[in-house]
Amino acid sequence: MKFIRTLGFAAAALIVSTGVQAEQKFVNVLTGGTSGVYYPLGVALSKLYGEALPNAKVSVQSTKASAENVNLLQAGRGEVAFALGDTVSNAYKGDEEAGFKKPLTKLRALGAIYPNYIQIVAAKESGIKTLADLKGKRISVGAPKSGTELNARALFKAAGMSYEDFSKTEYLPFGESVELMKNRQLDATLQSAGLGVASLRDLSSAIEIVVVSIPADVVQKVGDPAYEASVIPANTYGGQTEDVPTAAVRNILVTHEDVDADAVYAMTKAMFTNMDQMVAAHAAAKGITVEGAAKALPLPLHPGAERYYREAGILK
């Protein structure tokens, strides 16, 4: 992993904006934890990018996900990153409350991708069935100031709750949260990820679970258009026999302004012309459509991506 990070850190110094695709020496894809959805999709993207940019060294980096990713992009320590839409919006605007003291103005969009579903999963033996039942319980809300943790703050606030309502609040990645639940050291975990995320599939195969409903009226009270009422379909996880209402937030594939436009064009085209490989990497990619990729973005499109969408007839 140290080698991969070194490649990413060197990238900013080696990128030259000549408009020649071959001059993109490095492409470091910033993802998330290995038990999430970002990582397997990032691996799939890296293979497609490697074919589209044969003269570039393409690598994948596991990170703490959304918030860390946009900060790394701003610093030139990566070329492409996965991030939640609300995190990207906060970063581009410079929302200090969300952890961004200054606007990250170098960020540019490759396009919107699949939605993250905010999934609150409890151990059945905990007796938790509703949001209110979480009071007095032990819960993990994701790494501090991560996209998942910012989602947790927003939703609990909308539900009239705070971390002080819990007997214990842990700030842990998906995999670690699941291990603590298996060992009965936690009652519930909130994970913002694509449907069928590996960590929760693992949990549901180990213990009996309850997927906690997030009602539509709570989602509306968040007051952020990035949050939409949605549903986790029945049988997404073992033992989940009914549809469960929840909130969804679109993910965005992000780059920065110094990445070569021809390279961004080639990378954008590579993904949308090889969606079968993305879906094979993770079923969440079924939610990626070229028709929705350039709509309602919270930051400007990179010129290379814009060129592809115009060519594809998505933008006029």
Coordinates of C-alpha atoms in Angstrom, one line a residue:
M1 CA 0.0 0.0 0.0
K2 CA 2.9 2.4 0.7
F3 CA 4.0 1.9 -2.9
I4 CA 0.6 2.8 -4.2
R5 CA 0.4 5.9 -2.0
T6 CA 3.8 7.0 -3.2
L7 CA 2.6 6.8 -6.8
G8 CA -0.4 9.0 -5.9
F9 CA 1.7 11.6 -4.1
A10 CA 4.0 11.9 -7.1
A11 CA 1.2 12.3 -9.6
A12 CA 0.7 16.1 -9.2
A13 CA 4.3 16.8 -10.1
L14 CA 4.3 14.6 -13.2
I15 CA 1.0 15.7 -14.8
V16 CA 1.5 18.0 -17.7
S17 CA -1.5 19.7 -19.3
T18 CA -0.5 19.5 -22.9
G19 CA -3.7 18.0 -24.2
V20 CA -1.9 14.9 -25.2
Q21 CA -3.4 11.7 -23.6
A22 CA 0.0 10.0 -23.4
E23 CA 1.3 12.7 -21.1
Q24 CA -0.9 11.5 -18.2
K25 CA 1.8 9.6 -16.4
F26 CA -0.1 8.5 -13.3
V27 CA -3.7 7.9 -12.4
N28 CA -4.3 7.1 -8.8
V29 CA -7.9 6.0 -8.0
L30 CA -9.0 6.9 -4.5
T31 CA -11.7 4.5 -3.1
G32 CA -12.6 3.5 0.5
G33 CA -12.3 0.6 2.8
T34 CA -11.8 -2.8 1.2
S35 CA -15.1 -4.1 2.6
G36 CA -17.1 -1.3 1.0
V37 CA -18.3 -0.7 -2.6
Y38 CA -15.9 2.0 -3.7
Y39 CA -12.9 -0.4 -3.5
P40 CA -14.1 -3.2 -5.9
L41 CA -15.5 -0.6 -8.3
G42 CA -12.2 1.3 -8.1
V43 CA -10.3 -1.8 -9.0
A44 CA -12.6 -2.4 -12.0
L45 CA -12.1 1.2 -13.1
S46 CA -8.3 0.9 -12.8
K47 CA -8.3 -1.9 -15.2
L48 CA -10.4 0.0 -17.7
Y49 CA -8.3 3.1 -17.3
G50 CA -5.1 1.0 -17.8
E51 CA -6.5 -0.1 -21.2
A52 CA -7.6 3.4 -22.1
L53 CA -4.4 5.0 -21.1
P54 CA -1.7 2.5 -21.9
N55 CA 1.2 4.9 -21.2
A56 CA -0.1 5.8 -17.7
K57 CA 0.7 4.0 -14.5
V58 CA -2.7 3.3 -12.9
S59 CA -3.1 2.4 -9.2
V60 CA -5.8 2.0 -6.6
Q61 CA -5.7 3.4 -3.1
S62 CA -7.9 2.3 -0.2
T63 CA -8.8 5.3 1.9
K64 CA -11.2 6.5 4.5
A65 CA -13.5 7.4 1.6
S66 CA -15.4 10.6 0.7
A67 CA -14.0 13.4 2.9
E68 CA -10.4 12.1 2.7
N69 CA -10.7 11.6 -1.0
V70 CA -11.7 15.1 -1.9
N71 CA -9.0 16.5 0.3
L72 CA -6.4 14.3 -1.4
L73 CA -7.7 15.4 -4.8
Q74 CA -7.4 19.1 -3.9
A75 CA -3.8 18.4 -2.8
G76 CA -3.0 16.6 -6.1
R77 CA -2.5 13.3 -4.3
G78 CA -4.9 11.4 -6.6
E79 CA -6.6 11.9 -10.0
V80 CA -10.0 10.1 -9.6
A81 CA -12.0 9.6 -6.5
F82 CA -15.3 8.2 -5.3
A83 CA -17.3 10.6 -3.0
L84 CA -20.8 11.1 -1.7
G85 CA -22.7 14.0 -3.3
D86 CA -23.3 15.9 -0.1
T87 CA -19.6 15.6 0.9
V88 CA -18.6 16.9 -2.6
S89 CA -21.1 19.8 -2.3
N90 CA -19.8 20.7 1.2
A91 CA -16.2 20.5 0.0
Y92 CA -16.6 22.6 -3.1
K93 CA -18.5 25.3 -1.1
G94 CA -16.1 25.1 1.9
D95 CA -18.7 24.2 4.6
E96 CA -16.7 24.5 7.8
E97 CA -19.2 22.6 9.9
A98 CA -18.7 19.6 7.7
G99 CA -14.9 19.8 8.1
F100 CA -13.9 22.0 5.1
K101 CA -12.4 25.2 6.3
K102 CA -11.8 26.4 2.7
P103 CA -13.6 25.7 -0.6
L104 CA -11.9 22.9 -2.5
T105 CA -12.1 24.8 -5.8
K106 CA -9.9 22.5 -7.8
L107 CA -12.5 19.7 -7.7
R108 CA -14.2 18.8 -10.9
A109 CA -16.8 16.1 -11.7
L110 CA -16.4 13.1 -14.0
G111 CA -20.1 12.4 -13.4
A112 CA -22.7 11.2 -11.0
I113 CA -22.8 7.4 -10.5
Y114 CA -24.8 5.0 -8.3
P115 CA -26.7 6.1 -5.1
N116 CA -25.5 5.2 -1.7
Y117 CA -28.2 3.9 0.6
I118 CA -27.9 4.9 4.3
Q119 CA -28.3 1.5 5.9
I120 CA -28.8 1.2 9.6
V121 CA -28.5 -2.5 10.7
A122 CA -29.0 -3.8 14.2
A123 CA -28.5 -7.1 15.8
K124 CA -31.9 -8.8 16.2
E125 CA -31.2 -9.7 19.8
S126 CA -30.7 -6.0 20.7
G127 CA -34.5 -5.4 20.3
I128 CA -33.9 -2.4 18.0
K129 CA -36.7 -2.0 15.4
T130 CA -37.0 1.7 14.9
L131 CA -34.8 4.9 15.0
A132 CA -36.2 5.7 18.5
D133 CA -35.1 2.2 19.7
L134 CA -31.5 3.2 19.1
K135 CA -31.5 5.5 22.1
G136 CA -29.4 4.0 24.9
K137 CA -27.8 1.5 22.5
R138 CA -24.2 1.1 21.2
I139 CA -23.7 2.2 17.5
S140 CA -21.0 2.8 15.0
V141 CA -21.4 5.7 12.7
G142 CA -18.3 5.5 10.4
A143 CA -14.9 7.2 10.6
P144 CA -14.9 10.7 12.0
K145 CA -16.0 13.3 9.4
S146 CA -16.2 10.6 6.7
G147 CA -19.1 10.8 4.2
T148 CA -20.9 8.1 6.2
E149 CA -20.5 9.9 9.5
L150 CA -21.7 13.2 8.0
N151 CA -24.8 11.2 6.7
A152 CA -25.3 9.9 10.2
R153 CA -25.2 13.4 11.8
A154 CA -27.6 14.8 9.3
L155 CA -30.2 11.9 9.6
F156 CA -30.1 11.7 13.4
K157 CA -30.5 15.5 13.6
A158 CA -33.5 15.2 11.2
A159 CA -35.0 12.5 13.5
G160 CA -34.6 14.8 16.6
M161 CA -31.6 12.7 17.9
S162 CA -27.9 13.2 18.5
Y163 CA -25.0 11.0 19.4
E164 CA -25.6 11.8 23.1
D165 CA -28.7 9.7 22.9
F166 CA -26.6 6.5 22.5
S167 CA -24.9 4.7 25.3
K168 CA -21.7 4.4 23.1
T169 CA -20.8 6.0 19.8
E170 CA -18.0 4.3 17.8
Y171 CA -16.3 5.9 14.8
L172 CA -15.2 2.9 12.9
P173 CA -14.9 1.7 9.2
F174 CA -17.5 -0.9 8.0
G175 CA -15.5 -4.0 8.5
E176 CA -14.5 -3.2 12.1
S177 CA -18.0 -2.3 13.0
V178 CA -19.3 -5.6 11.8
E179 CA -16.6 -7.5 13.8
L180 CA -17.7 -5.7 17.0
M181 CA -21.3 -6.6 16.3
K182 CA -20.5 -10.2 15.8
N183 CA -18.7 -10.1 19.1
R184 CA -21.8 -8.4 20.8
Q185 CA -19.8 -5.3 21.5
L186 CA -22.1 -3.1 19.4
D187 CA -25.8 -3.2 18.8
A188 CA -26.0 -1.4 15.5
T189 CA -24.0 0.1 12.6
L190 CA -24.9 2.9 10.1
Q191 CA -23.2 2.3 6.8
S192 CA -23.6 4.6 3.7
A193 CA -22.9 2.3 0.8
G194 CA -24.3 0.6 -2.3
L195 CA -26.9 -2.1 -1.9
G196 CA -25.4 -5.5 -1.0
V197 CA -22.3 -4.1 0.5
A198 CA -19.9 -6.9 1.5
S199 CA -19.6 -5.9 5.2
L200 CA -23.4 -6.1 5.8
R201 CA -23.7 -9.3 3.8
D202 CA -21.0 -10.8 6.0
L203 CA -22.9 -9.6 9.1
S204 CA -26.2 -11.0 8.0
S205 CA -24.6 -14.4 7.4
A206 CA -23.1 -14.4 10.9
I207 CA -26.0 -13.2 13.1
E208 CA -29.7 -12.4 12.8
I209 CA -30.2 -8.7 11.8
V210 CA -32.9 -6.1 11.6
V211 CA -32.6 -3.3 8.9
V212 CA -34.0 -0.2 10.6
S213 CA -36.4 2.0 8.7
I214 CA -35.7 5.6 7.9
P215 CA -39.1 7.1 7.2
A216 CA -39.5 9.5 4.2
D217 CA -40.6 12.4 6.5
V218 CA -37.2 12.2 8.3
V219 CA -35.4 12.2 5.0
Q220 CA -37.3 15.3 4.0
K221 CA -36.4 17.1 7.3
V222 CA -32.7 16.8 6.4
G223 CA -33.3 19.8 4.2
D224 CA -30.6 18.8 1.6
P225 CA -31.6 18.0 -2.0
A226 CA -28.8 15.4 -2.0
Y227 CA -30.9 13.2 0.3
E228 CA -33.8 11.3 -1.4
A229 CA -36.3 8.9 0.1
S230 CA -35.6 5.4 -1.2
V231 CA -36.0 1.7 -0.4
I232 CA -33.7 -1.2 0.5
P233 CA -35.4 -4.0 -1.4
A234 CA -36.4 -7.2 0.4
N235 CA -33.8 -9.9 0.5
T236 CA -30.9 -7.5 -0.1
Y237 CA -29.4 -9.1 3.1
G238 CA -30.0 -12.5 4.7
G239 CA -33.1 -12.5 6.9
Q240 CA -34.4 -9.2 5.5
T241 CA -37.8 -10.3 4.1
E242 CA -39.4 -7.0 3.5
D243 CA -38.7 -3.7 1.7
V244 CA -37.2 -1.1 4.1
P245 CA -37.6 2.7 3.6
T246 CA -34.4 4.6 3.8
A247 CA -32.4 7.6 2.5
A248 CA -30.2 7.6 -0.6
V249 CA -27.4 10.0 -1.6
R250 CA -25.9 9.9 -5.1
N251 CA -22.2 9.2 -5.4
I252 CA -20.0 11.3 -7.6
L253 CA -16.8 10.3 -9.5
V254 CA -14.6 13.3 -8.9
T255 CA -11.3 14.5 -10.4
H256 CA -9.4 17.9 -10.3
E257 CA -8.7 20.6 -12.8
D258 CA -5.1 19.7 -13.4
V259 CA -5.8 16.3 -14.8
D260 CA -5.3 16.2 -18.6
A261 CA -8.6 16.7 -20.5
D262 CA -7.9 14.0 -23.1
A263 CA -7.2 11.5 -20.3
V264 CA -10.4 12.4 -18.5
Y265 CA -12.3 12.0 -21.8
A266 CA -10.8 8.6 -22.3
M267 CA -11.5 7.5 -18.7
T268 CA -15.1 8.7 -18.8
K269 CA -15.7 6.9 -22.1
A270 CA -13.9 3.7 -20.8
M271 CA -16.4 3.4 -18.0
F272 CA -19.6 4.0 -19.9
T273 CA -18.6 1.7 -22.8
N274 CA -17.7 -1.1 -20.4
M275 CA -20.5 -1.1 -17.9
D276 CA -20.7 -4.9 -17.9
Q277 CA -17.3 -5.0 -16.2
M278 CA -18.4 -2.5 -13.6
V279 CA -21.5 -4.5 -12.8
A280 CA -19.4 -7.7 -12.6
A281 CA -17.2 -6.0 -10.0
H282 CA -20.3 -5.0 -7.8
A283 CA -24.0 -5.0 -8.4
A284 CA -24.2 -1.4 -7.1
A285 CA -22.9 -0.4 -10.6
K286 CA -26.4 -1.3 -12.0
G287 CA -27.4 2.2 -10.7
I288 CA -24.9 4.0 -13.0
T289 CA -26.4 5.5 -16.1
V290 CA -24.9 7.8 -18.7
E291 CA -28.3 9.6 -18.9
G292 CA -28.0 10.7 -15.3
A293 CA -24.3 11.3 -15.0
A294 CA -24.2 15.0 -15.9
K295 CA -27.5 16.0 -14.1
A296 CA -27.8 18.2 -11.0
L297 CA -24.1 18.1 -10.1
P298 CA -22.9 20.2 -7.1
L299 CA -19.7 21.3 -8.9
P300 CA -18.5 21.9 -12.5
L301 CA -17.8 19.1 -15.0
H302 CA -14.2 18.5 -16.0
P303 CA -13.9 19.6 -19.7
G304 CA -12.8 16.1 -20.7
A305 CA -15.9 14.6 -19.2
E306 CA -18.1 17.3 -20.7
R307 CA -16.6 16.5 -24.1
Y308 CA -17.7 12.8 -23.8
Y309 CA -21.2 13.7 -22.7
R310 CA -21.6 16.0 -25.6
E311 CA -20.3 13.4 -27.9
A312 CA -22.8 10.9 -26.4
G313 CA -25.7 13.3 -26.9
I314 CA -26.2 13.7 -23.1
L315 CA -25.4 17.4 -23.2
K316 CA -26.4 19.7 -26.0

